[in-house]
PDB file of C-alpha atoms in Angstrom:
ATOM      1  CA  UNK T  24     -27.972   2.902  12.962  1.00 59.00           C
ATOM      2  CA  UNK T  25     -27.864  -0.812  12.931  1.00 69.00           C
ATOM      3  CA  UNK T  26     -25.220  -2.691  11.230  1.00 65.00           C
ATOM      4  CA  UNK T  27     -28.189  -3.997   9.293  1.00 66.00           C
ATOM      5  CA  UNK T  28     -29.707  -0.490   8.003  1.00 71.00           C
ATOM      6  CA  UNK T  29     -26.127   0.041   7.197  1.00 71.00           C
ATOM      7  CA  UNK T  30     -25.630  -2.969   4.853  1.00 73.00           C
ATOM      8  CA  UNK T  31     -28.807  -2.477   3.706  1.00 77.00           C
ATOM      9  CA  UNK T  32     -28.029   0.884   2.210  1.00 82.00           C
ATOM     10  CA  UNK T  33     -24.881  -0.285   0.375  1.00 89.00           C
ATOM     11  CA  UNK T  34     -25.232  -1.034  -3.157  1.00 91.00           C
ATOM     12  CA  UNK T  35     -23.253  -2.346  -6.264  1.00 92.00           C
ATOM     13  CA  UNK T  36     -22.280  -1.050  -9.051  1.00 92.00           C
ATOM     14  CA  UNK T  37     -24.403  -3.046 -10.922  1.00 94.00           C
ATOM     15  CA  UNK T  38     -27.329  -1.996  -9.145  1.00 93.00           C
ATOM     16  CA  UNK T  39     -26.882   1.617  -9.291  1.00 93.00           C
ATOM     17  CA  UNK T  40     -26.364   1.242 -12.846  1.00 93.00           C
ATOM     18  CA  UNK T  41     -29.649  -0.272 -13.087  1.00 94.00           C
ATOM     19  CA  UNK T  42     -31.641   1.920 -11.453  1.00 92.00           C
ATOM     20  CA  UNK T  43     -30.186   5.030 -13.001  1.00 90.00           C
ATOM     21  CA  UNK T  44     -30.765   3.698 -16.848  1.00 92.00           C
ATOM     22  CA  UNK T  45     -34.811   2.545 -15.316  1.00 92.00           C
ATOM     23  CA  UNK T  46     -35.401   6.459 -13.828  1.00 91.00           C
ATOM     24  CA  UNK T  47     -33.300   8.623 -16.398  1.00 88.00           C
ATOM     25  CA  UNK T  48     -33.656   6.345 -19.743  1.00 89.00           C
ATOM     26  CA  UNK T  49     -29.917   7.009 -19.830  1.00 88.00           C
ATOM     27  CA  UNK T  50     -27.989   3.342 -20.191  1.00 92.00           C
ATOM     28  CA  UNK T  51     -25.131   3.865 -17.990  1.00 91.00           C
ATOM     29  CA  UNK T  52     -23.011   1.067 -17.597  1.00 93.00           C
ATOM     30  CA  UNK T  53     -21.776  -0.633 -14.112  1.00 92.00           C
ATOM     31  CA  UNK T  54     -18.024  -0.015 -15.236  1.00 93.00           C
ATOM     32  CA  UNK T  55     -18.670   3.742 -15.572  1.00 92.00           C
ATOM     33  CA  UNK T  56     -20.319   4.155 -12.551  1.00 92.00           C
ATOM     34  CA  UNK T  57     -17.315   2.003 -10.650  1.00 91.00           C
ATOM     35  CA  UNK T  58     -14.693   4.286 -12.256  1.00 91.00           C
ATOM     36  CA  UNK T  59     -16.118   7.731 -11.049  1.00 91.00           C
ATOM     37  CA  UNK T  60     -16.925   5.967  -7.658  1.00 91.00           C
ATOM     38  CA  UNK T  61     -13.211   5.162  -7.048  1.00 90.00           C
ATOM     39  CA  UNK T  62     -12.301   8.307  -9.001  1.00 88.00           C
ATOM     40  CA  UNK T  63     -13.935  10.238  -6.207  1.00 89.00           C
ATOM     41  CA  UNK T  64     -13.565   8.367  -3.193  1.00 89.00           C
ATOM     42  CA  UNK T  65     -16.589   6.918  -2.510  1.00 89.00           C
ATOM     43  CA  UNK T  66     -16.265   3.283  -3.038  1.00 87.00           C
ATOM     44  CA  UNK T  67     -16.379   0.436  -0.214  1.00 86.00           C
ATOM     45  CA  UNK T  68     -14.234  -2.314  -1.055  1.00 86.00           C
ATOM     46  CA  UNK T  69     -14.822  -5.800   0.502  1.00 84.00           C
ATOM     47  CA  UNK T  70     -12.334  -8.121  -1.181  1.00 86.00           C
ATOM     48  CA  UNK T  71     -12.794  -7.726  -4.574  1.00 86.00           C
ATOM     49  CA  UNK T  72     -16.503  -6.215  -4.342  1.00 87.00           C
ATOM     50  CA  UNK T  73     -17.140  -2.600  -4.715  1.00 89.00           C
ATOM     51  CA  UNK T  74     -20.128  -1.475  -2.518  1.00 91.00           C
ATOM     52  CA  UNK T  75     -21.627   2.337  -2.959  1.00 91.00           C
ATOM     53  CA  UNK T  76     -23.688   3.622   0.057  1.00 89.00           C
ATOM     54  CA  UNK T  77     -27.171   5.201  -1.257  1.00 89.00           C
ATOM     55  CA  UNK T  78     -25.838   8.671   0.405  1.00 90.00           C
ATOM     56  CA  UNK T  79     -22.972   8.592  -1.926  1.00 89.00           C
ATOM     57  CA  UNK T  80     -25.591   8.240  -5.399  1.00 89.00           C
ATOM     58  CA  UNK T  81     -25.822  11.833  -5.362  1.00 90.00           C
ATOM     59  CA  UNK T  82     -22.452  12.410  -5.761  1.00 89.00           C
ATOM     60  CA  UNK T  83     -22.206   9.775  -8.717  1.00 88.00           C
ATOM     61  CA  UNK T  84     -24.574  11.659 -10.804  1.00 87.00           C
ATOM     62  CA  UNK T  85     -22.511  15.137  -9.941  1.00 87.00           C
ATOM     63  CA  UNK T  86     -20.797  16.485 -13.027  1.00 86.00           C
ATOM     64  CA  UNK T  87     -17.011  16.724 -12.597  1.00 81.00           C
ATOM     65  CA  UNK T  88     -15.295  19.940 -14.175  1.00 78.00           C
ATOM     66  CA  UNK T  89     -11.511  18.499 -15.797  1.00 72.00           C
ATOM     67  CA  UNK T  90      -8.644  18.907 -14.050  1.00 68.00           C
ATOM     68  CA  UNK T  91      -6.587  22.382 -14.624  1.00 62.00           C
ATOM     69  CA  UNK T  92      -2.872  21.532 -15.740  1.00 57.00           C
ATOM     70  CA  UNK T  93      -0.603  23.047 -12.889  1.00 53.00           C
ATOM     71  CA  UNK T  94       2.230  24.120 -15.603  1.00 52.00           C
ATOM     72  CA  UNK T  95      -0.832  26.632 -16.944  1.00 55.00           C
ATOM     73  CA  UNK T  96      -2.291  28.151 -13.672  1.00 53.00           C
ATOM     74  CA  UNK T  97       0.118  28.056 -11.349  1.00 54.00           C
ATOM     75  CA  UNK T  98       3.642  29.939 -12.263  1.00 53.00           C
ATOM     76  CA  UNK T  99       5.265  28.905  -9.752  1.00 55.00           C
ATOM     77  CA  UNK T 100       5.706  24.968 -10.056  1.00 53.00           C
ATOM     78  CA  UNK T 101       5.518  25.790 -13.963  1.00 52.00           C
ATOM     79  CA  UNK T 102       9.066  24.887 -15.686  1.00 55.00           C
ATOM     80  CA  UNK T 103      10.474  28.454 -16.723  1.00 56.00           C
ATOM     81  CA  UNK T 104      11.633  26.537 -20.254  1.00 56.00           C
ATOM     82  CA  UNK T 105       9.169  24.491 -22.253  1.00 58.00           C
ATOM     83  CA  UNK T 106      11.633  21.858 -23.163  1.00 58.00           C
ATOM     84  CA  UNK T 107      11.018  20.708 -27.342  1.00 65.00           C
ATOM     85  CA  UNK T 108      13.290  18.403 -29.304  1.00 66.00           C
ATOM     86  CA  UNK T 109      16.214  20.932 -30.703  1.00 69.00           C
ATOM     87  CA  UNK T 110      15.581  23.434 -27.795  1.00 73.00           C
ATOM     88  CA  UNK T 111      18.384  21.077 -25.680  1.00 74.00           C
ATOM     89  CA  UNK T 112      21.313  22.255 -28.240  1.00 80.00           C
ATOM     90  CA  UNK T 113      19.752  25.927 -28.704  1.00 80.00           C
ATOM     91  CA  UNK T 114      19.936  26.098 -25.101  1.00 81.00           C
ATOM     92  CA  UNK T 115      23.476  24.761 -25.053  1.00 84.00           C
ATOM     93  CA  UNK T 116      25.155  26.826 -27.795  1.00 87.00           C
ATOM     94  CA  UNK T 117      23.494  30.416 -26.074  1.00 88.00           C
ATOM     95  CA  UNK T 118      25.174  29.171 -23.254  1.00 89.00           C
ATOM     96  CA  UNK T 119      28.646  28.582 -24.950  1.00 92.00           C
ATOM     97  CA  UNK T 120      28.030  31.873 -26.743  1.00 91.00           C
ATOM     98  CA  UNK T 121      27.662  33.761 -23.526  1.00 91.00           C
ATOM     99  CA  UNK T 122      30.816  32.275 -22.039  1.00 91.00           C
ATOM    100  CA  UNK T 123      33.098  33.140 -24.839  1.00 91.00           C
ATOM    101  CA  UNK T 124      31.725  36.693 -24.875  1.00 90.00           C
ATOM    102  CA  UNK T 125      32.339  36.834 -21.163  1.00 89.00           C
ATOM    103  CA  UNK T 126      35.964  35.476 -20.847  1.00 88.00           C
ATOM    104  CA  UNK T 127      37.136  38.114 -24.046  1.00 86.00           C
ATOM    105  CA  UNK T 128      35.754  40.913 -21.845  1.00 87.00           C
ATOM    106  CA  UNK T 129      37.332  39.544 -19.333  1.00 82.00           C
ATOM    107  CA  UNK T 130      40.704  39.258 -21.320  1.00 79.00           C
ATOM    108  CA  UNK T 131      40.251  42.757 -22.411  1.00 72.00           C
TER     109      UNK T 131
END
């Protein structure tokens, strides 16, 4: 591949914009598709211009599934308190409490 064919097959934002809304019907604006391009890695910056190789369209117009919170799947890096306003002095008076009950059986 010439360096030629290969700047020939980079587009703009602007231009894949374009030609989605003219195929689909669907307006789709330039901004959108530079977000999800730099969202998922597939953007070409030279200075401040974003160039998208044609390869990379079909990954544009992939749907992305949301991100999964890691404090709801995974129990491990999930905090073992979910902390709210008031819980802070909750937390600290059961702690007090327990003391006190463990230094009088202590005492007895």
């Amino acid at each position: 591949m010439s360096v030629d064919d290969f700047l020939d097959s980079l587009l703009t934002p602007e231009e894949i914009a374009r030609r989605i809304t003219e195929s689909s019907g669907v307006y789709i604006s330039a901004r959108t598709v530079w977000e999800k391009a730099r969202r998922i890695g597939v953007a070409k910056k030279i200075g401040r211009s974003m160039l998208i190789s044609i390869e990379d369209v079909p990954a544009l117009l992939r749907e992305e599934k949301p991100k999964r919170s890691a404090y709801l799947y995974d129990p491990i890096s999930a905090p073992t308190i979910v902390h709210r306003p008031g819980d802070a002095l909750a937390a600290l008076k059961r702690a007090r409490k327990k003391r006190q009950k463990a230094r009088l059986e202590k005492a007895k």
